[in-house]
Tab-separated table of C-alpha atoms in Angstrom:
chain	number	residue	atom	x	y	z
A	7	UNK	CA	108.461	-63.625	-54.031
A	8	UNK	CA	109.528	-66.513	-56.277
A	9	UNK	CA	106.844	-68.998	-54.863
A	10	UNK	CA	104.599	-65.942	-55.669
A	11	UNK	CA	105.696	-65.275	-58.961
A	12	UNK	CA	105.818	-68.962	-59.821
A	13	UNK	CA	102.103	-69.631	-58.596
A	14	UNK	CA	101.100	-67.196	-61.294
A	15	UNK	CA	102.582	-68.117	-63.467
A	16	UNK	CA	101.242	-71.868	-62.848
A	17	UNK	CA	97.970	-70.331	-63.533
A	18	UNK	CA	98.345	-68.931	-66.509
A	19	UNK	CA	100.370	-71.807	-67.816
A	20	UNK	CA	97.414	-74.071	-66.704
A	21	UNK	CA	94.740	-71.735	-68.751
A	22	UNK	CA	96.929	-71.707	-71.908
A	23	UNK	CA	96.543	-75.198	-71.722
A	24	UNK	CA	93.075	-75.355	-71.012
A	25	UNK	CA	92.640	-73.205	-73.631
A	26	UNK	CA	94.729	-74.937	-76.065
A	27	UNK	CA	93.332	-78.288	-75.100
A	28	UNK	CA	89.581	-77.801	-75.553
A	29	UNK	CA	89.910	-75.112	-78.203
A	30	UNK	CA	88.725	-72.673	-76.769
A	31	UNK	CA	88.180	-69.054	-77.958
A	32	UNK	CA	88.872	-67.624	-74.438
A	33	UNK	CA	92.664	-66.265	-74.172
A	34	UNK	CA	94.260	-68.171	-71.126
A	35	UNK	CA	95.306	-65.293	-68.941
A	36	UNK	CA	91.802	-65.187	-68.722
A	37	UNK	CA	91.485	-68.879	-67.802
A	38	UNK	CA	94.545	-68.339	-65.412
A	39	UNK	CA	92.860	-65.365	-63.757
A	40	UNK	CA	89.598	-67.030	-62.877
A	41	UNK	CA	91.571	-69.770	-61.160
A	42	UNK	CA	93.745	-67.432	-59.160
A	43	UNK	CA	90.483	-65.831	-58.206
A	44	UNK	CA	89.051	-68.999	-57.367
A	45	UNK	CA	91.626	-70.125	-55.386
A	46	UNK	CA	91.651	-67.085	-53.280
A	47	UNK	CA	88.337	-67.199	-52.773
A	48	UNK	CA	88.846	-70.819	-51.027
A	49	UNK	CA	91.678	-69.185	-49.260
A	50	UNK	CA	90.169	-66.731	-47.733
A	51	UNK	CA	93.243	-64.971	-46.199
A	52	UNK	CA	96.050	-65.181	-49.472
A	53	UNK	CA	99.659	-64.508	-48.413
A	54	UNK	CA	101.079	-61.410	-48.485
A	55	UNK	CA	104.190	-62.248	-50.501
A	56	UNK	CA	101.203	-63.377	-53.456
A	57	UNK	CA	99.255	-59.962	-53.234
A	58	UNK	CA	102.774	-57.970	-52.904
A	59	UNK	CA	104.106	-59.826	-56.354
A	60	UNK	CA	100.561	-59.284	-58.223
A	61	UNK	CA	100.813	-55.568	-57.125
A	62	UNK	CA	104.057	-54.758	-57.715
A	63	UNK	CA	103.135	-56.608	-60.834
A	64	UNK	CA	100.085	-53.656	-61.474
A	65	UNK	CA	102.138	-50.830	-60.151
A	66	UNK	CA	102.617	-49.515	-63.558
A	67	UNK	CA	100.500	-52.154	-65.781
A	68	UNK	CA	100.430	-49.292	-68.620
A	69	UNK	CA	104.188	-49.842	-68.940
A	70	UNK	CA	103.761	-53.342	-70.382
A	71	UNK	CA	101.513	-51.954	-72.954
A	72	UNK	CA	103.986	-49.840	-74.759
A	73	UNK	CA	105.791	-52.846	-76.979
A	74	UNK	CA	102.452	-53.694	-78.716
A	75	UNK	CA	101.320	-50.009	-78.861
A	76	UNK	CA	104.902	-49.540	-81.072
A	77	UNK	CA	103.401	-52.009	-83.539
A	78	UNK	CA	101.073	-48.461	-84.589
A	79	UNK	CA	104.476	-48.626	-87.297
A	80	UNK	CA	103.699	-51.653	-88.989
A	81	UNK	CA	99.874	-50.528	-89.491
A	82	UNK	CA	100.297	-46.996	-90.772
A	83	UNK	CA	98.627	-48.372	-94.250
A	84	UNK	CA	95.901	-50.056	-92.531
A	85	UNK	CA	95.259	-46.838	-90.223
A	86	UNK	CA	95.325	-44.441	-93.782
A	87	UNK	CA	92.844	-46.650	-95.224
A	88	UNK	CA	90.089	-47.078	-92.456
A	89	UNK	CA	91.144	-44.019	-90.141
A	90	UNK	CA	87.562	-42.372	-90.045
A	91	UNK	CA	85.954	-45.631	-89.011
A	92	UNK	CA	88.743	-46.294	-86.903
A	93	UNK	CA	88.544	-43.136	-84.943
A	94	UNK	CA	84.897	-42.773	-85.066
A	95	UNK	CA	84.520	-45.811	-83.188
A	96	UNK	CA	86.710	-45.424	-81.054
A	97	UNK	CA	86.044	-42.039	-79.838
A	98	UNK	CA	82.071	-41.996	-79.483
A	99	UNK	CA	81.945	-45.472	-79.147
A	100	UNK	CA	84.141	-45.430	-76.042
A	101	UNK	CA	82.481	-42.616	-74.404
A	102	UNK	CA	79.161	-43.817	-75.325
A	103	UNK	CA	79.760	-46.529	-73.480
A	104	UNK	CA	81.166	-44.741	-70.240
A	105	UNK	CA	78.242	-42.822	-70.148
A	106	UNK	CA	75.583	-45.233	-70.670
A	107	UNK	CA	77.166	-47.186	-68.403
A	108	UNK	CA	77.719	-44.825	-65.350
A	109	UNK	CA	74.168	-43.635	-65.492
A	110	UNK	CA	73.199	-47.374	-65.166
A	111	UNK	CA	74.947	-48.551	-62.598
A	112	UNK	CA	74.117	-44.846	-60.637
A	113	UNK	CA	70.830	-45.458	-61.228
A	114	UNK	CA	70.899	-49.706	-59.914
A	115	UNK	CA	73.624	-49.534	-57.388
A	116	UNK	CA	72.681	-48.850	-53.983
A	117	UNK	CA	72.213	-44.914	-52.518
A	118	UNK	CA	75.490	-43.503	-51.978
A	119	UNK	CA	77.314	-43.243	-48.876
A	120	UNK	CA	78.846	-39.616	-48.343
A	121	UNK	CA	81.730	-39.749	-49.702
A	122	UNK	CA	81.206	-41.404	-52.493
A	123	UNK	CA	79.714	-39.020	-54.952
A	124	UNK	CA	81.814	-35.959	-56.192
A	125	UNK	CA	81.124	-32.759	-54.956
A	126	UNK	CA	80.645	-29.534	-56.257
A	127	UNK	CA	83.891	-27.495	-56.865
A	128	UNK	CA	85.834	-30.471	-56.225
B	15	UNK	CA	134.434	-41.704	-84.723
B	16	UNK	CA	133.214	-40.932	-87.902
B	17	UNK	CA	129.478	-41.129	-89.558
B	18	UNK	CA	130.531	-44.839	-90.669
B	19	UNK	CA	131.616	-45.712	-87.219
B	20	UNK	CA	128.225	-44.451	-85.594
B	21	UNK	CA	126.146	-46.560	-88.112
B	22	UNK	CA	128.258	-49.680	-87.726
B	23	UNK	CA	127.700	-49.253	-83.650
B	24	UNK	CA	123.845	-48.699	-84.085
B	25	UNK	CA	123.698	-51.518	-86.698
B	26	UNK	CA	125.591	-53.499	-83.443
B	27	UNK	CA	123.337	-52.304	-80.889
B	28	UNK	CA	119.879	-52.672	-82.325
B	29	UNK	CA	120.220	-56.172	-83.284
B	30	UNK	CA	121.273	-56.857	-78.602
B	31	UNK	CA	117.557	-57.522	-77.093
B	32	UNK	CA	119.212	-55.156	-74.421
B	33	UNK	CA	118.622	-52.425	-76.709
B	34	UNK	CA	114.707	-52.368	-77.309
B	35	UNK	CA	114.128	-53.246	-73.523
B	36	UNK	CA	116.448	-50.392	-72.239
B	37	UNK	CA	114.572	-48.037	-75.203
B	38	UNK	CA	111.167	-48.851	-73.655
B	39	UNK	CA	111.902	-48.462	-70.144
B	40	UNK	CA	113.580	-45.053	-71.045
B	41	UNK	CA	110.948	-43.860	-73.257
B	42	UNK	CA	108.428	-44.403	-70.403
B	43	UNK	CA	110.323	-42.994	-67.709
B	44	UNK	CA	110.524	-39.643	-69.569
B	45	UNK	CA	106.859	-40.079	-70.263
B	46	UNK	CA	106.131	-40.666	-66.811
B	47	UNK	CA	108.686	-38.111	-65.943
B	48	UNK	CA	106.868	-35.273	-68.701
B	49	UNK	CA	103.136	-36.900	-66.971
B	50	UNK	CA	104.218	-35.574	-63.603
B	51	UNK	CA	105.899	-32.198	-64.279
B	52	UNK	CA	102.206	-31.417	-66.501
B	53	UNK	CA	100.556	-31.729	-63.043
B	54	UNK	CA	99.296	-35.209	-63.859
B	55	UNK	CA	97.197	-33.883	-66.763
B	56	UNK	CA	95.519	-36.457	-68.966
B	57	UNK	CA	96.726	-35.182	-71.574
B	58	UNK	CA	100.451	-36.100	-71.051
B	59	UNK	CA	99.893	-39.759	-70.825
B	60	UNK	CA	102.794	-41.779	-70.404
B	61	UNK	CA	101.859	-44.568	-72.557
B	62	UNK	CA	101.558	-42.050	-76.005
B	63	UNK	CA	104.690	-40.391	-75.455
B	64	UNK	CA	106.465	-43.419	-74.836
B	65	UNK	CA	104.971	-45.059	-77.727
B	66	UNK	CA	105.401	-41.425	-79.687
B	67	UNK	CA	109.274	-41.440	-78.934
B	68	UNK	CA	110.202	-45.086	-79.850
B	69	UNK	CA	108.203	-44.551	-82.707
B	70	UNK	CA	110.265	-41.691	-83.845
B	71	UNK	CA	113.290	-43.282	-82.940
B	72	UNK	CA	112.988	-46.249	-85.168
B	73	UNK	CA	111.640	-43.837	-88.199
B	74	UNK	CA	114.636	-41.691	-87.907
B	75	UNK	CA	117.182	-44.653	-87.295
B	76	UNK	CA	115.557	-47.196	-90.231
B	77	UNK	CA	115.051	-49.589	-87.610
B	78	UNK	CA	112.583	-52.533	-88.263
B	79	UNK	CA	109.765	-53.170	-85.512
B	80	UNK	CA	110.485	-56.819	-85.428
B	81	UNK	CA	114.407	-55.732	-84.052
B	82	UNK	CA	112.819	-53.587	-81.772
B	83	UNK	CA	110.803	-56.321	-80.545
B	84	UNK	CA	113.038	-58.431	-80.181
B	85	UNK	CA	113.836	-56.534	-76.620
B	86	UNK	CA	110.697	-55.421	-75.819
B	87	UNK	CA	108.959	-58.783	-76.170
B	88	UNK	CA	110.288	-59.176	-72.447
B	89	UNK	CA	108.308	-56.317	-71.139
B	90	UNK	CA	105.056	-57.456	-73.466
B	91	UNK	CA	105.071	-60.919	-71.715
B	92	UNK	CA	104.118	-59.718	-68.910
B	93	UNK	CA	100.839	-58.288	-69.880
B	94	UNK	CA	100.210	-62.742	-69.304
B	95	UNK	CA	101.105	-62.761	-65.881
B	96	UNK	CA	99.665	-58.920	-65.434
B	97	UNK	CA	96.502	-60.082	-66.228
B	98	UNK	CA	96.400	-63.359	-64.010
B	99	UNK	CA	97.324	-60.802	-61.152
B	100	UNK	CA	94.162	-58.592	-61.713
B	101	UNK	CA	92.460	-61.527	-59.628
B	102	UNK	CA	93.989	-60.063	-56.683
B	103	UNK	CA	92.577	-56.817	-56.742
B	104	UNK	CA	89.395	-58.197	-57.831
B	105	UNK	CA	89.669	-60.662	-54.657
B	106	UNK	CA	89.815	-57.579	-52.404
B	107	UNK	CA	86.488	-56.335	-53.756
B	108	UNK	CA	85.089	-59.555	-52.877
B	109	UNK	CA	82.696	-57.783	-50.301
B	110	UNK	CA	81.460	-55.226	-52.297
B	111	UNK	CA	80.624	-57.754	-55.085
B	112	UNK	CA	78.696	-59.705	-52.429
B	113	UNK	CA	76.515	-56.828	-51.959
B	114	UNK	CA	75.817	-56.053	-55.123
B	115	UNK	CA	76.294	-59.057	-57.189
B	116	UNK	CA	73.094	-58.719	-59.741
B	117	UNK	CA	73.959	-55.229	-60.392
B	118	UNK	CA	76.940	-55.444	-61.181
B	119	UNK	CA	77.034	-58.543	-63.202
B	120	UNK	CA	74.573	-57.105	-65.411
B	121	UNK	CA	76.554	-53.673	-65.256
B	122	UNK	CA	78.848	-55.101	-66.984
B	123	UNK	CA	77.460	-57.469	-69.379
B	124	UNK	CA	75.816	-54.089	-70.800
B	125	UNK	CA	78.861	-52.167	-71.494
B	126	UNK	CA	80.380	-55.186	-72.988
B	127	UNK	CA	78.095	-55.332	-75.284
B	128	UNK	CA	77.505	-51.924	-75.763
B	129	UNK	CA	81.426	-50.909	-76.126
B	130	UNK	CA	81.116	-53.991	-79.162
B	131	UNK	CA	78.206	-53.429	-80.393
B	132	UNK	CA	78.660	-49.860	-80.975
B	133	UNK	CA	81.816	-49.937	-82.144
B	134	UNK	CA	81.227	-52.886	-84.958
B	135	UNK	CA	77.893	-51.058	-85.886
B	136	UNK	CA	79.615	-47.551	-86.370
B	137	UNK	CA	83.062	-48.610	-87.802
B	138	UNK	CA	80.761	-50.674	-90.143
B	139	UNK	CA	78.391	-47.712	-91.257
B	140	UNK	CA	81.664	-45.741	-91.475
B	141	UNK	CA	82.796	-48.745	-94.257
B	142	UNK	CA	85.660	-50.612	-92.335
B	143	UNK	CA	87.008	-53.844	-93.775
B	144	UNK	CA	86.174	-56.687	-92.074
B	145	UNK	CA	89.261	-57.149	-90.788
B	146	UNK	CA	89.461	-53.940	-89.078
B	147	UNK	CA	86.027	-54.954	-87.925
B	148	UNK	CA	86.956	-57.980	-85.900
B	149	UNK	CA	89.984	-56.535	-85.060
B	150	UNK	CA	88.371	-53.135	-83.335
B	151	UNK	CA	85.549	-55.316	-81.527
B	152	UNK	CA	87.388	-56.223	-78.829
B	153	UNK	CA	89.166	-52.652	-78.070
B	154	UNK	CA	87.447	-52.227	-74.208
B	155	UNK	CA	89.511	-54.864	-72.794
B	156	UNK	CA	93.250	-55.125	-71.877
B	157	UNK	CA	95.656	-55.612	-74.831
B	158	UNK	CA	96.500	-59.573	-74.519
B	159	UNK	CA	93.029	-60.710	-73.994
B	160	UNK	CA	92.005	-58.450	-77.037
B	161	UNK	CA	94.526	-59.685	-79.194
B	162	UNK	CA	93.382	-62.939	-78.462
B	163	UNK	CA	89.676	-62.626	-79.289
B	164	UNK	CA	90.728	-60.304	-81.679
B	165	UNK	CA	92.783	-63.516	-83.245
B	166	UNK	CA	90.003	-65.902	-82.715
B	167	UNK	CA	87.649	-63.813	-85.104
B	168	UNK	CA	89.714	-63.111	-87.665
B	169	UNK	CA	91.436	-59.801	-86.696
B	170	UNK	CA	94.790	-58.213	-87.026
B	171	UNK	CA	96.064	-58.565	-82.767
B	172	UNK	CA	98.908	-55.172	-83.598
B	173	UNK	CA	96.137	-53.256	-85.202
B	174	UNK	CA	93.881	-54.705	-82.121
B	175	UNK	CA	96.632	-53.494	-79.798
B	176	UNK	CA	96.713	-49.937	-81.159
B	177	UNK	CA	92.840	-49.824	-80.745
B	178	UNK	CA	92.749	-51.125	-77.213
B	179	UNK	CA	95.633	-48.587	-76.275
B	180	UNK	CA	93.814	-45.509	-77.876
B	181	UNK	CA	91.025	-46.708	-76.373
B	182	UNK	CA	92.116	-46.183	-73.177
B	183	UNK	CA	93.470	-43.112	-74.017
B	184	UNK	CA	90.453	-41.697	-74.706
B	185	UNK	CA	88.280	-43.143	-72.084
B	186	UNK	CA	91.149	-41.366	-69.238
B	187	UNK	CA	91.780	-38.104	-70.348
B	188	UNK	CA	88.362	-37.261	-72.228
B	189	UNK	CA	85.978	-39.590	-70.005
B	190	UNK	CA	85.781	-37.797	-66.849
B	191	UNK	CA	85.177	-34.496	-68.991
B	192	UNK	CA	81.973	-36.022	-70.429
B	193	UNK	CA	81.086	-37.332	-67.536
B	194	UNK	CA	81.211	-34.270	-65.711
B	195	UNK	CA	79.194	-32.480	-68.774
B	196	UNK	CA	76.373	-34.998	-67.902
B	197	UNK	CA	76.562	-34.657	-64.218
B	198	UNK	CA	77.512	-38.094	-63.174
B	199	UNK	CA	78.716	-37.842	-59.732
B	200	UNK	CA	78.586	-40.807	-57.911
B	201	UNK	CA	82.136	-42.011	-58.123
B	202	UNK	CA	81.346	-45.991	-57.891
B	203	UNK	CA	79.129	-45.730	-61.302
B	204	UNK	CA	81.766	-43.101	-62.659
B	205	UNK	CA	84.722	-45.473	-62.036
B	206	UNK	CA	82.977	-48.760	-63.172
B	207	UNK	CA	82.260	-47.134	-66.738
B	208	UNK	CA	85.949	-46.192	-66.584
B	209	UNK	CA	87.054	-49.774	-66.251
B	210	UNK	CA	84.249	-51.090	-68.302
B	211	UNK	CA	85.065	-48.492	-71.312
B	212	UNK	CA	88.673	-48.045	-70.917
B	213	UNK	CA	90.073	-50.638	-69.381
B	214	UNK	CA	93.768	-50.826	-67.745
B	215	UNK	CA	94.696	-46.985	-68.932
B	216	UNK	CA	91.015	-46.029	-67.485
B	217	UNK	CA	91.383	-47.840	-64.453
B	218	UNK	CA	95.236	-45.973	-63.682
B	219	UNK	CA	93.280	-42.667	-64.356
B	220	UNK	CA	90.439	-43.421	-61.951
B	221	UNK	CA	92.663	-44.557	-58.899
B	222	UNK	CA	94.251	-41.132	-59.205
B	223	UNK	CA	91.213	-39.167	-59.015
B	224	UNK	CA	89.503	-41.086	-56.501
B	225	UNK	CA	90.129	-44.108	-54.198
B	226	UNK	CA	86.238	-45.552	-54.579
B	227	UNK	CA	86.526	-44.932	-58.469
B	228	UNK	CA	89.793	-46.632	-58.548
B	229	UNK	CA	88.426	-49.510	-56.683
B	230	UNK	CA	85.287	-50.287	-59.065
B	231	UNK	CA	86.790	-49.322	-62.160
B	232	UNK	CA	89.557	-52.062	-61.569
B	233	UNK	CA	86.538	-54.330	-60.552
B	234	UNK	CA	84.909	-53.639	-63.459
B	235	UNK	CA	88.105	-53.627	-65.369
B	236	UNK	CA	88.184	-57.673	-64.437
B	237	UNK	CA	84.826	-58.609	-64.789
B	238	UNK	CA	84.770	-56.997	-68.196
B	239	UNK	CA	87.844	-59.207	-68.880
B	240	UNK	CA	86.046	-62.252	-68.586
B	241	UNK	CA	82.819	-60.999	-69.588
B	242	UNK	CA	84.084	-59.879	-73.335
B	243	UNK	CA	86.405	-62.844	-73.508
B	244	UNK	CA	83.306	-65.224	-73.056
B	245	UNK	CA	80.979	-63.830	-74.813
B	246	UNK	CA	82.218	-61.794	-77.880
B	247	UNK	CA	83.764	-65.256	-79.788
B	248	UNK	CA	80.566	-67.108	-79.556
B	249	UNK	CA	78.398	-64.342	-80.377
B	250	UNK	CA	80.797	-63.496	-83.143
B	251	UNK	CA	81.213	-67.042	-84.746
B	252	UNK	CA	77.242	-66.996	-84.345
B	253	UNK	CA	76.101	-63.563	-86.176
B	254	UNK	CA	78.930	-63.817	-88.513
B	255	UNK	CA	79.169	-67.372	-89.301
């Protein structure tokens, strides 16, 4: 669990630096996350104390966003003064983009398998 | 103990880290707690009543967010290691992105730059500043790679934050609503917008409606990562100068 917890953090250590290094605009979790991936992929077969940590890691992912969502305090003036455009976009722009994108990919991905399209009355 | 006494503990308390972590995990167990007893309904999300309560708390007890933060900041780093873990779950859809690979890179290249586009185009129309501009552009994406782009291109990352988590908000409890108003049924497409659109908060909602949702929304969810984080600062630094 350590090793596990340690070899992610590696990664992520190694993008900051990456990022930091060659100035680049890409955050390095990001950079840390394509190496983890890459690794895997070379793998093949990762351990199971990796995929346990990174789970258990995801089990409740919207907890760690809670700190950051508090800072809605320290914007309350910002939010007064641009709250239509603010909520505009972010209301029709997000579910614009759900639905644009769901009839896309239903439209290119291959024919569903049953199963995999919701029923009626479901 | 007096009134006195009571303020002279709090004044104690708030300045221990210990305090804003043990806040935060409390406030989202009782969200989480309130989430379950509503059935699971959308509309209780734990995330907004957790935020909802600390909020209140600090309002009511004059506390300043930086204390607060001072504790929480342990919880917040690990949205760095969090998001260096998504590779795993990616990893397992290995297979499926095999099959599919064309598709789905373009997938979601599209609502990348549709969930920017649209949302710097509108908020612009709507007369944002141009800070609120750069810092809404990246709001599909999960909160620490947002509040980096959002960083890079001249944003505000806690207003960026706030953005990404509404964001998701809205994209998991009024998402599969419009989605069923359109009849959208195949649950791979419907759970890859969910990820694409909402990120994180999507992707939760999605695993608990449907196992195949779940799976491509947190596929999209991680492409969509690394698609908006390398593209959105060049194109930015490009358009805008």
């Amino acid at each position: 669990m350590i090793a596990a917890f340690a070899l992610i953090l590696v990664c992520q250590l190694f993008g900051e630096v990456v990022s930091e290094l060659f100035d680049l605009p890409v955050p390095g979790p990001v950079i840390g996350l394509v190496l983890l991936f890459v690794g895997l992929l070379i793998k093949r077969y990762p351990p199971k104390v990796l995929t346990d940590a990174a789970d258990n890691l995801l089990m409740h992912f919207s907890l760690l966003f809670v700190p950051a969502g508090v800072g809605v305090v320290t914007q309350i003036d910002r939010l007064k003064g641009d709250w239509l455009p603010i909520a505009a976009a972010l209301i029709v722009s997000t579910l614009l983009t759900m639905v644009l994108t769901a009839f896309l990919m239903s439209k290119l991905l291959p024919k569903a398998k049953p199963g995999e399209t919701l029923e009626d009355g479901q | 103990m007096n009134e006195a006494d009571i303020t002279q503990l709090w004044v104690y308390l708030s300045a221990k880290p210990l305090t804003g972590l043990t806040i935060t995990l409390v406030a989202y167990a009782i969200g989480f707690w309130l989430y379950q007893k509503s059935d699971r309904n959308p509309i209780c999300n734990p995330v907004v009543i957790a935020i909802a309560l600390i909020a209140l708390l600090l309002k009511v007890t004059g506390t300043p967010y930086a204390t607060y933060f001072e504790g929480a900041q342990f919880v917040h780093f690990l949205l760095g290691p969090a998001t260096v873990a998504l590779a795993v779950p990616l990893f397992r859809q290995t297979e499926t992105l095999k099959r599919a690979l064309p598709v789905i890179a373009f997938g979601v290249l599209f609502g990348s730059l549709v969930a920017s586009a649209s949302t710097v185009i509108l908020a612009w129309a709507l007369g944002a500043s141009p800070e609120t501009l750069a810092s809404l552009a990246p709001k599909s994406v999960t909160t620490p790679v947002a509040m980096g782009i959002a960083e890079n291109i001249g944003g505000v990352p806690a207003l960026t934050a706030v953005c990404v988590i509404a964001t998701g908000i809205v994209g998991a409890t009024l998402g599969p609503m419009v989605m069923n108003m359109v009849r959208l049924k195949d649950w791979r497409a419907r759970g890859f917008a969910m990820g694409v659109a909402s990120h994180g908060i999507g992707t939760a909602r999605a695993f608990q409606v449907n196992e195949t949702a779940g799976a491509f929304s947190g596929l999209a969810m991680g492409l969509n990562t690394l698609a908006t984080a390398l593209t959105i600062p060049f194109l930015w630094h490009w358009i805008f100068g």
